[in-house]
mmCIF file of C-alpha atoms in Angstrom:
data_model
loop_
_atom_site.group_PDB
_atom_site.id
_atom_site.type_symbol
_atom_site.label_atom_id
_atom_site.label_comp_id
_atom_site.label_asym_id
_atom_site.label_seq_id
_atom_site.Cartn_x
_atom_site.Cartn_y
_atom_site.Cartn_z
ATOM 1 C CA UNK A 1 62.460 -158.701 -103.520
ATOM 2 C CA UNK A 2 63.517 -155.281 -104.801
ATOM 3 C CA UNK A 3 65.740 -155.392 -107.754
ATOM 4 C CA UNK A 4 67.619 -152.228 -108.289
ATOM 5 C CA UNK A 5 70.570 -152.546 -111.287
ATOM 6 C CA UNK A 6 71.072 -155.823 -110.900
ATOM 7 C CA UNK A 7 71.307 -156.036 -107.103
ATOM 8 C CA UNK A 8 68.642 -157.578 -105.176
ATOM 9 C CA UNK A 9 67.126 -155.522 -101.988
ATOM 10 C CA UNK A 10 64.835 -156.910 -99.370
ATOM 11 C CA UNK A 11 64.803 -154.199 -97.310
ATOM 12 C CA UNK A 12 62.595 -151.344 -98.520
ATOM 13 C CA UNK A 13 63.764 -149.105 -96.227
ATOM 14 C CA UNK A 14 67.087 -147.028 -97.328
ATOM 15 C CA UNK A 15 68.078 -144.576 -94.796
ATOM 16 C CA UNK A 16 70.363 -141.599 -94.700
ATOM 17 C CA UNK A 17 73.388 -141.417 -92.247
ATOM 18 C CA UNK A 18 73.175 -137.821 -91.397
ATOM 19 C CA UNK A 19 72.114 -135.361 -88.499
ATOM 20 C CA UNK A 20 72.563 -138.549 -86.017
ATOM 21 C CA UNK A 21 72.905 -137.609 -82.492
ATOM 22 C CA UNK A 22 76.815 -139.601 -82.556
ATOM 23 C CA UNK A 23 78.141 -142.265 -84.588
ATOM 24 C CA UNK A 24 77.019 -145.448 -82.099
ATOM 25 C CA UNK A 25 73.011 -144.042 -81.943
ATOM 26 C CA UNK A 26 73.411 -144.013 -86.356
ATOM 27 C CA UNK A 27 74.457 -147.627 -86.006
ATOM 28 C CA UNK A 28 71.545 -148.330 -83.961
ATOM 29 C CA UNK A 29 69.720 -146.643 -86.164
ATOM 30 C CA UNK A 30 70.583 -148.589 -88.922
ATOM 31 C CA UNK A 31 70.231 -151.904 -87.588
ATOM 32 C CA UNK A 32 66.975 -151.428 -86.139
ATOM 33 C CA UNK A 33 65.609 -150.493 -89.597
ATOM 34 C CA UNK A 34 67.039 -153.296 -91.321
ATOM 35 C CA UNK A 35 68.658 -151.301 -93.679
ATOM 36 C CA UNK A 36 70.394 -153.115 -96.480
ATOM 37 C CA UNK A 37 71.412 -149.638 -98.388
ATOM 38 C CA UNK A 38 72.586 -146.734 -96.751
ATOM 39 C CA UNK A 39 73.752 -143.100 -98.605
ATOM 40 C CA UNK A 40 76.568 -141.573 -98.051
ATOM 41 C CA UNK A 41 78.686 -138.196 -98.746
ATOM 42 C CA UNK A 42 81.746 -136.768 -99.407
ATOM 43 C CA UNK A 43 82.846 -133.947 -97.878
ATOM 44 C CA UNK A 44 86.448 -131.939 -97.506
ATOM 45 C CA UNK A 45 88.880 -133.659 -95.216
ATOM 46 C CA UNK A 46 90.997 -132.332 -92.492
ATOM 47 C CA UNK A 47 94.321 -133.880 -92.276
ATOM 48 C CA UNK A 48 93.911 -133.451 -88.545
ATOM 49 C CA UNK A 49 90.647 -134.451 -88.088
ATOM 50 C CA UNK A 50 90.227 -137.673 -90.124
ATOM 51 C CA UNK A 51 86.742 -137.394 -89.431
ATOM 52 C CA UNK A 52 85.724 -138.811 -92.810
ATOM 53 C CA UNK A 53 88.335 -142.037 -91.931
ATOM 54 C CA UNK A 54 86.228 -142.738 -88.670
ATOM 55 C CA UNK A 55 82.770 -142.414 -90.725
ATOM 56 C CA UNK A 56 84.439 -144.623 -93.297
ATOM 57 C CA UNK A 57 84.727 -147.263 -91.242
ATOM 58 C CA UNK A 58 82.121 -147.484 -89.035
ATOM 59 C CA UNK A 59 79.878 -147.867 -92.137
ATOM 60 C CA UNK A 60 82.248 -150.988 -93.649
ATOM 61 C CA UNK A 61 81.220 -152.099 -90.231
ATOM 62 C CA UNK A 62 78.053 -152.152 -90.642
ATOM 63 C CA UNK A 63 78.060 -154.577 -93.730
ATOM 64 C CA UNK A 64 75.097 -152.621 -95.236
ATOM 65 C CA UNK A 65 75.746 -151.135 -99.713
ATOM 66 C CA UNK A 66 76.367 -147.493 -99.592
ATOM 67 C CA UNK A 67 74.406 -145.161 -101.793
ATOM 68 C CA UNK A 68 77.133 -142.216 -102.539
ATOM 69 C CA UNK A 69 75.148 -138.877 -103.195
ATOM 70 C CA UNK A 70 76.116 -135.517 -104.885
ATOM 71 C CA UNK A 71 74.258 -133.217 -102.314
ATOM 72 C CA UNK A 72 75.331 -129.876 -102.264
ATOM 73 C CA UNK A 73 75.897 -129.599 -106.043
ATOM 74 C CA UNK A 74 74.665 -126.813 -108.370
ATOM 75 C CA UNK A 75 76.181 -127.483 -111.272
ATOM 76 C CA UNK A 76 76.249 -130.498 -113.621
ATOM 77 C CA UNK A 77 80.234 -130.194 -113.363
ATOM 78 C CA UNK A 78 80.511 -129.907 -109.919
ATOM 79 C CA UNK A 79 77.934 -133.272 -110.000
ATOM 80 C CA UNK A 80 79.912 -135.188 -112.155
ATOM 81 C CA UNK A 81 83.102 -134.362 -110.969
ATOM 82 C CA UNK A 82 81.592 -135.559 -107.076
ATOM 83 C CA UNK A 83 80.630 -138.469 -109.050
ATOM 84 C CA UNK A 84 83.659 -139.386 -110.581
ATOM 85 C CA UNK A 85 85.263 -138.944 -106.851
ATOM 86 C CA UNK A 86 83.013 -141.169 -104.902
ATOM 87 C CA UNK A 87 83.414 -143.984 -107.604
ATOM 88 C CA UNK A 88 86.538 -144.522 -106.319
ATOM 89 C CA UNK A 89 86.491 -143.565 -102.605
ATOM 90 C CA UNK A 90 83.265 -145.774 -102.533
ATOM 91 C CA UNK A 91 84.096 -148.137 -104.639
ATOM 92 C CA UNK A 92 80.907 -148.483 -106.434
ATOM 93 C CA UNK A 93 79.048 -147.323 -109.610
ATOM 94 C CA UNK A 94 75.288 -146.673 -107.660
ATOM 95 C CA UNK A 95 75.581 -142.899 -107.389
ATOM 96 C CA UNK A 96 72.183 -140.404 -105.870
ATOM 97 C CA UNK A 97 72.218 -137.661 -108.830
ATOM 98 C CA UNK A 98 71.143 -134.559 -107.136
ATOM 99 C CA UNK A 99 71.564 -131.167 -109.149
ATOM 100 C CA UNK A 100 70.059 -128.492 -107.174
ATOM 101 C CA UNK A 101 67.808 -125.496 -108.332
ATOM 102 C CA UNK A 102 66.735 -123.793 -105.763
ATOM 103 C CA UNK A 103 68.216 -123.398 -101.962
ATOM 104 C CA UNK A 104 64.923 -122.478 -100.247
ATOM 105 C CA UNK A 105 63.294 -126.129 -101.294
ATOM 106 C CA UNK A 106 66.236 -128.027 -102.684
ATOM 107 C CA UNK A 107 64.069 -128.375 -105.177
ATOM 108 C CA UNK A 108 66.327 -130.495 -107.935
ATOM 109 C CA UNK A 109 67.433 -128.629 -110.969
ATOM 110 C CA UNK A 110 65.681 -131.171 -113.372
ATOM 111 C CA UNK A 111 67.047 -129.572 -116.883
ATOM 112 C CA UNK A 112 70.772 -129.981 -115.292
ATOM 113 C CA UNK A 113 69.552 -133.634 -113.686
ATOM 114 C CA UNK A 114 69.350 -134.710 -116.737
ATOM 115 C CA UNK A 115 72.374 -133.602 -118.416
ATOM 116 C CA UNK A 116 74.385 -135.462 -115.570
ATOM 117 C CA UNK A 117 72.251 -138.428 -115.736
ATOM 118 C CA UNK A 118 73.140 -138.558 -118.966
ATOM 119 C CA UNK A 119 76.420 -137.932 -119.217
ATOM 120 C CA UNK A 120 77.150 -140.454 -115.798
ATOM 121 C CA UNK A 121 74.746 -143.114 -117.131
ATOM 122 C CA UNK A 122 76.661 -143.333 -120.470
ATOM 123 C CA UNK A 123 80.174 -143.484 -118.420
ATOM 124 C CA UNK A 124 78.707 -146.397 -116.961
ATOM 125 C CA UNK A 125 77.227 -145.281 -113.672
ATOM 126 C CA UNK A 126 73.997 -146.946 -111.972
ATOM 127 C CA UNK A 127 72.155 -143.422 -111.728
ATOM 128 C CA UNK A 128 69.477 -142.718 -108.576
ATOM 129 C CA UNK A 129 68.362 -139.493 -109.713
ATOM 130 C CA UNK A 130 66.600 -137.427 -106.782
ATOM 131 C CA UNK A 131 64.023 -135.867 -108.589
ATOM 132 C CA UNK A 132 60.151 -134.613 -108.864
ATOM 133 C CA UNK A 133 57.459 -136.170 -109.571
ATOM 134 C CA UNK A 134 57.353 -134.727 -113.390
ATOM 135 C CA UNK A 135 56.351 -137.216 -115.605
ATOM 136 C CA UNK A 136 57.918 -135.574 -118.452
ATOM 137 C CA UNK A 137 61.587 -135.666 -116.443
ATOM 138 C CA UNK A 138 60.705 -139.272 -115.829
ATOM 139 C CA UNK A 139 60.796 -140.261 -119.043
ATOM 140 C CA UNK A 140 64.223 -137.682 -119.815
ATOM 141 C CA UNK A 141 65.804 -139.707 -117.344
ATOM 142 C CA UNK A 142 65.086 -142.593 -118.698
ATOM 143 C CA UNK A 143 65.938 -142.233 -121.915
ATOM 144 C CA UNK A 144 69.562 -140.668 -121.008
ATOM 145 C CA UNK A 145 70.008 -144.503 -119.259
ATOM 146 C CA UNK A 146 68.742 -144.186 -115.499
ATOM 147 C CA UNK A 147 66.557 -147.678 -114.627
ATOM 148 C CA UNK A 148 65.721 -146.141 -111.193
ATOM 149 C CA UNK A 149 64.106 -143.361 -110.237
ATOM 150 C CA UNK A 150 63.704 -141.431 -106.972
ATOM 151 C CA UNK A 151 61.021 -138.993 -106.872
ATOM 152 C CA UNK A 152 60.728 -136.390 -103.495
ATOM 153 C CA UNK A 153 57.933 -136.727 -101.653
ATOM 154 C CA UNK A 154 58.308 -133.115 -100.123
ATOM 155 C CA UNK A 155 60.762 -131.004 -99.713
ATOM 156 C CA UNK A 156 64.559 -132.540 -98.036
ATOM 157 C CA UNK A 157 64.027 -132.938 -94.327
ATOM 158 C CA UNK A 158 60.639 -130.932 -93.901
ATOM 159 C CA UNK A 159 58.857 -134.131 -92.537
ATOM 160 C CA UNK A 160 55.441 -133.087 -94.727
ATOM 161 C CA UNK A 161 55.091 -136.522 -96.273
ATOM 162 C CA UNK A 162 53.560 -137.090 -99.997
ATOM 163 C CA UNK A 163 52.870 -133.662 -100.873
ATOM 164 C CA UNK A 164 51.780 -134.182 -104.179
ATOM 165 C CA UNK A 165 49.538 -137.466 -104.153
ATOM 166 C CA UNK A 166 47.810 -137.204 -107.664
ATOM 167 C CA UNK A 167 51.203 -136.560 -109.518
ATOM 168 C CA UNK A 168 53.032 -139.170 -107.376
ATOM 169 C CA UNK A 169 50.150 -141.690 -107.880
ATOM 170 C CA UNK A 170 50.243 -141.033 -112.074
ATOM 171 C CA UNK A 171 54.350 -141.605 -111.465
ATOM 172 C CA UNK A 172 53.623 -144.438 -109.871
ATOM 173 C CA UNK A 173 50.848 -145.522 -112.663
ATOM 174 C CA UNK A 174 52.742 -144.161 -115.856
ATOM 175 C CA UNK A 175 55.979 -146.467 -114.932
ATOM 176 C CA UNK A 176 54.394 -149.617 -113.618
ATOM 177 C CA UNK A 177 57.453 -151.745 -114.203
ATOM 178 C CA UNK A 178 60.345 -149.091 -113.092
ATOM 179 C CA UNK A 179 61.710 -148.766 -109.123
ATOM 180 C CA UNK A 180 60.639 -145.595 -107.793
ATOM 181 C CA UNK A 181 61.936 -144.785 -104.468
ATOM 182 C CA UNK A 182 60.401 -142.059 -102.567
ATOM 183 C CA UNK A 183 63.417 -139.484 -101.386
ATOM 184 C CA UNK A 184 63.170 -136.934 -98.883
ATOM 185 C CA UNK A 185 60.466 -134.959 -97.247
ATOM 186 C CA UNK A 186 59.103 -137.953 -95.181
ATOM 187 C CA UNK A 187 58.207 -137.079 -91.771
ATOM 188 C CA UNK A 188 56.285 -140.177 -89.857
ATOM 189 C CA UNK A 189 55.972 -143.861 -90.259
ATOM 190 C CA UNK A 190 52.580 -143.681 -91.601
ATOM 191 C CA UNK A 191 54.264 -141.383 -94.436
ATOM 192 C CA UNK A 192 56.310 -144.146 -95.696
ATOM 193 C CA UNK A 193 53.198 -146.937 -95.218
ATOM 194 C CA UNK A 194 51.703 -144.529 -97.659
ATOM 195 C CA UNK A 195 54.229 -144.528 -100.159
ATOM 196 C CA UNK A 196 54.610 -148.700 -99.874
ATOM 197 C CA UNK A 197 50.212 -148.637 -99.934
ATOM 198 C CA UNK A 198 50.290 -146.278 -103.089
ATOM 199 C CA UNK A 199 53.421 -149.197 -104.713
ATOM 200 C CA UNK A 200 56.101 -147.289 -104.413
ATOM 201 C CA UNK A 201 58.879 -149.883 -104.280
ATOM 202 C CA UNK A 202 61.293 -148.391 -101.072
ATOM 203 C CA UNK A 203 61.884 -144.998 -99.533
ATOM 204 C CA UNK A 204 64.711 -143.351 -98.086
ATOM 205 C CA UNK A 205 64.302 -141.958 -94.811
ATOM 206 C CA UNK A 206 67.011 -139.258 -92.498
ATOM 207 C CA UNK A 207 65.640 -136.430 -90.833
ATOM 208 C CA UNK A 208 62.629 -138.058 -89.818
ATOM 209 C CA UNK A 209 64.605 -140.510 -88.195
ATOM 210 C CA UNK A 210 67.929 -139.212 -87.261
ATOM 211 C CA UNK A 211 66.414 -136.247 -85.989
ATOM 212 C CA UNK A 212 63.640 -137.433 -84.000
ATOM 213 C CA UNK A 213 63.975 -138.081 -79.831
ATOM 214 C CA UNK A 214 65.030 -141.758 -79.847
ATOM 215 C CA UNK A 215 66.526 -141.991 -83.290
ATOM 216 C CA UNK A 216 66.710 -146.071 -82.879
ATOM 217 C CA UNK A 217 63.406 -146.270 -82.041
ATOM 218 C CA UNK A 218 61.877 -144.322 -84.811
ATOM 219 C CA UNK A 219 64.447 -146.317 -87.287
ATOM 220 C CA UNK A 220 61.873 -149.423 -85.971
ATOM 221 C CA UNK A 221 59.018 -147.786 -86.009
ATOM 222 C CA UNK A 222 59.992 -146.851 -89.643
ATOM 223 C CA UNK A 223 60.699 -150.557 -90.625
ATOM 224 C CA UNK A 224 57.523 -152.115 -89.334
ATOM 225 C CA UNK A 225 55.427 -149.199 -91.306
ATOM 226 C CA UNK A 226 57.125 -149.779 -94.554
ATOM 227 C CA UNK A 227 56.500 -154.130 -94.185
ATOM 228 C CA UNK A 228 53.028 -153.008 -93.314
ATOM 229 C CA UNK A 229 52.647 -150.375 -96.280
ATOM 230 C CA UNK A 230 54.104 -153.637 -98.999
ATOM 231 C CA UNK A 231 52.103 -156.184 -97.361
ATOM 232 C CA UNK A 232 48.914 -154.206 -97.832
ATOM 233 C CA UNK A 233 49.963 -153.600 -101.325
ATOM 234 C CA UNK A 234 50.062 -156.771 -102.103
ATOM 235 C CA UNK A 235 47.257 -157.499 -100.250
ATOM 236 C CA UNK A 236 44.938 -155.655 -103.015
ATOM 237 C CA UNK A 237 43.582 -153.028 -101.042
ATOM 238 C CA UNK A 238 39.945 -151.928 -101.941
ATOM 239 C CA UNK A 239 38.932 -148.833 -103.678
ATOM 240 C CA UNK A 240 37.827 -145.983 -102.151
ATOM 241 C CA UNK A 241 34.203 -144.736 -102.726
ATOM 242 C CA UNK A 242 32.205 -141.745 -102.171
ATOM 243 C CA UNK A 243 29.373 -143.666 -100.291
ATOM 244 C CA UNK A 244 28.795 -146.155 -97.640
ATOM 245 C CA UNK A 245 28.317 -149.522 -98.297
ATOM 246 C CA UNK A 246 27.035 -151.756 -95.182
ATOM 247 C CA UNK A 247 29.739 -154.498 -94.136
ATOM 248 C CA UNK A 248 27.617 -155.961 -91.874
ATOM 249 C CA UNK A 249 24.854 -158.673 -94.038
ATOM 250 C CA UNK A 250 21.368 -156.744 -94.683
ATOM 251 C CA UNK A 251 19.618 -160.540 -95.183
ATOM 252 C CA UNK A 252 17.888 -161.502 -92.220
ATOM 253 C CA UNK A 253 17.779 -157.411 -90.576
ATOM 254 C CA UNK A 254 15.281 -157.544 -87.608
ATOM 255 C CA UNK A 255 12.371 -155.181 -87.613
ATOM 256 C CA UNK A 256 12.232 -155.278 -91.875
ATOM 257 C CA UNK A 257 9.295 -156.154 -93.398
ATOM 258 C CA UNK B 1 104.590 -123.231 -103.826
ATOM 259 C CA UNK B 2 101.655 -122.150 -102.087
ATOM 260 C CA UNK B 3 98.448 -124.151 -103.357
ATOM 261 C CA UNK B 4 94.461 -123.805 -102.313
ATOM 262 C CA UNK B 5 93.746 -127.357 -100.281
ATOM 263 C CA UNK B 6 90.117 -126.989 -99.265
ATOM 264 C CA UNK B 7 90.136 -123.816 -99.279
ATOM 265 C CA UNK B 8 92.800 -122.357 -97.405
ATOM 266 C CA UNK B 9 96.299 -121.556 -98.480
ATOM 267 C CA UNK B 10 98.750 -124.219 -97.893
ATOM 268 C CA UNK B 11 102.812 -124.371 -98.430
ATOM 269 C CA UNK B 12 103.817 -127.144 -99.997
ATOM 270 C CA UNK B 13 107.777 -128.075 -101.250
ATOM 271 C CA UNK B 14 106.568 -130.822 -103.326
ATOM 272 C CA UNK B 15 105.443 -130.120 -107.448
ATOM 273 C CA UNK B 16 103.615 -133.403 -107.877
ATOM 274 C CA UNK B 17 100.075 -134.034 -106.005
ATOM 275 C CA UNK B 18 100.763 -137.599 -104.197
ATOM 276 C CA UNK B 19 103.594 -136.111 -102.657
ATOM 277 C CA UNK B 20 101.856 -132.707 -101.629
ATOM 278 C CA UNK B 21 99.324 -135.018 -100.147
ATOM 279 C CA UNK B 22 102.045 -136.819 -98.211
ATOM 280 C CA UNK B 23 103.694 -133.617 -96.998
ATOM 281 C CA UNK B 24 100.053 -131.722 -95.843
ATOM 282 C CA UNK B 25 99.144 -134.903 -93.808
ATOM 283 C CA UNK B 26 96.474 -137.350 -96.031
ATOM 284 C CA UNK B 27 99.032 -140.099 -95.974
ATOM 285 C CA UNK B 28 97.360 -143.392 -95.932
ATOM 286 C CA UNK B 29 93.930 -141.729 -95.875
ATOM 287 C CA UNK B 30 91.039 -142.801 -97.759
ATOM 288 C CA UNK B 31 90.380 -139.885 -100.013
ATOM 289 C CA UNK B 32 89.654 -138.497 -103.822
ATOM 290 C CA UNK B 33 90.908 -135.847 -105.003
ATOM 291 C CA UNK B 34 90.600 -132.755 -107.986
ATOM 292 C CA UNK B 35 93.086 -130.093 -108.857
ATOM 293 C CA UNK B 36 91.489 -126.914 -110.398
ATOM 294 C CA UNK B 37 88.052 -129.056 -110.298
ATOM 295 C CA UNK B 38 88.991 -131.766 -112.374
ATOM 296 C CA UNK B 39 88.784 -135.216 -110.946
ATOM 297 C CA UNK B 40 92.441 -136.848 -110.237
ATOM 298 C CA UNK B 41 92.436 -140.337 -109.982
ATOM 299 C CA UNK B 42 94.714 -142.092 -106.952
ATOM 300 C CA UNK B 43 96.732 -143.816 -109.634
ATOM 301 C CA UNK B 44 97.536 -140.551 -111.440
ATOM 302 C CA UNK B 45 98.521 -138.534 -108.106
ATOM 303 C CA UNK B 46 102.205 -139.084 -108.728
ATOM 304 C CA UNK B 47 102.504 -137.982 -111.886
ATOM 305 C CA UNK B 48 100.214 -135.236 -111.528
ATOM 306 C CA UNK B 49 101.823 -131.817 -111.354
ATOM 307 C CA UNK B 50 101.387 -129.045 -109.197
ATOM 308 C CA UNK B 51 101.702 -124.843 -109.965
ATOM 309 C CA UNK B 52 101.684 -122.550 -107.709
ATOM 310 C CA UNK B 53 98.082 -121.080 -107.010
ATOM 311 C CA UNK B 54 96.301 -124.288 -108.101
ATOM 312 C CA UNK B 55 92.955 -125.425 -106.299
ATOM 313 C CA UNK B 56 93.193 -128.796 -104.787
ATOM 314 C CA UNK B 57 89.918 -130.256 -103.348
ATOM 315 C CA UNK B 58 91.050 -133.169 -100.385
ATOM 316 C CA UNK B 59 87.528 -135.010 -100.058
ATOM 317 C CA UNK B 60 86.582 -138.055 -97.689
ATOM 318 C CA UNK B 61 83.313 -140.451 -96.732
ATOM 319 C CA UNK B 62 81.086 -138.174 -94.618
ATOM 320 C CA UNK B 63 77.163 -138.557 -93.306
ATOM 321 C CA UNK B 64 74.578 -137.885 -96.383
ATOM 322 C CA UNK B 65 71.015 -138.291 -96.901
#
């Protein structure tokens, strides 16, 4: 079991609702990845449209906790402020900090990450704070109050997987007894075994899934790898080495001696 | 009064933002709300005044990652 501010998970599998083909194939989605947390946005509303009403409640529908984000924020203001605005549509504290930096990688503004997480954490807010895989930010973060934290694996939506393994692996080693959920960048199922193998505790998966050819299927295919990945976790796995060593018994080897 | 509601220019005959809301079509919509980007609770929308020119930000549950 997961524990993330109090709540307990079992699914380590988050997914984003996002970039879905229609509504009915991201409830598919969803349920075929056992997903027990799903993020959210909030966007302008038409009065016309009422798009965001129809989102709204096809996701109450679903029964699964929402994860409200701040994507598309620059600013520490503008991140609060979406905060502040999706604590009450949503109707939760849990909020996905992103501040970002730069527009090519959506790369997270980490100095301005910071100041939100602290100023959000301290207003009472359960903080997710999308961010890299700096150990030094790690431990800002901390400090301001977040007891999550949700390093990128690669860039949003580019489907590269772990990009940096050595710095995620030190995250991972440096903050033994803190959830880290790998966010974004995640491309195949065998990216998110990876991330349950190396002990990261969930990941949060969109593009990879919402974008692929059978969306529902890949949700699946998505769920199975990350069971796999925390079963081999705690399975011990063995350490690699630099030479081979036989598996098969040398006693008894015909033609020896 | 003419106001800024998500970014285009909107008539309004009402000063106070509940009712604005009412007027411009959110009734009964789930939605939060800032005025000049400051958050505006539901509970404050009635006595929250309006000028003319002010920036009102309407925003609802949509799809994120």
């Amino acid at each position: 079991m997961l524990k993330l501010y109090e709540q307990t998970i079992r699914s380590r599998l988050m997914l984003g609702t996002a970039r879905y083909p229609s509504p009915a194939v991201l409830a598919d989605a969803v349920r075929a990845a056992r997903a027990e947390v799903v993020t959210v946005s909030l966007r302008r509303e038409s009065a016309g449209e009422r798009a965001g009403q129809a989102f709204w409640s096809l996701v109450r529908e679903l029964g699964v906790r929402v994860l409200p984000n701040t994507a598309g924020c620059h600013a520490v203001k503008e991140a609060v402020t979406t905060a502040h605005m999706a604590r009450e549509v949503f109707g939760t504290t849990w909020i996905k900090l992103e501040v970002i930096g730069e527009d090519d990688t959506l790369q997270p503004d980490v100095f301005g990450l910071v100041d939100a997480a602290r100023i959000l954490c301290a207003e009472g807010f359960e903080v997710f704070p999308y961010t890299t895989e700096d150990l030094v930010v790690a431990e800002r973060l901390l400090a301001a109050g977040c007891r999550v934290l949700m390093p990128w694996g690669a860039p949003i939506g580019c489907g590269r997987g772990l990009n940096n393994l050595f710095g995620l692996t030190a995250l991972r080693a440096h903050f033994a007894d803190v959830p880290l959920i790998i966010d974004a960048g995640l491309g195949v199922p065998s990216h998110a075994a990876r991330a349950l193998e190396l002990g990261f505790d969930a990941v949060l998966v969109n593009t990879a899934v919402a974008q692929a050819r059978d969306p529902v299927q890949m949700a699946a295919a998505f769920a199975q790898a990350v069971e796999a990945g925390l079963a081999a976790r705690q399975a011990g796995p063995i350490e690699p080495r630099d030479l081979a060593t036989p598996s098969t018994p040398l006693i008894g080897t015909a033609f020896r001696g | 009064m003419k106001i800024l509601v998500n970014g285009a220019w909107r008539e309004t005959q009402r000063d106070e933002l509940a009712g604005a809301l009412e007027e411009l079509g959110y009734g009964g919509s789930v939605v939060s709300t800032a005025v000049n980007g400051e958050f505006i609770a539901a509970a404050l929308r009635a006595r929250t005044t309006l000028a003319d020119g002010d920036r009102v930000e309407v925003l609802a549950p949509m799809q994120g990652g």
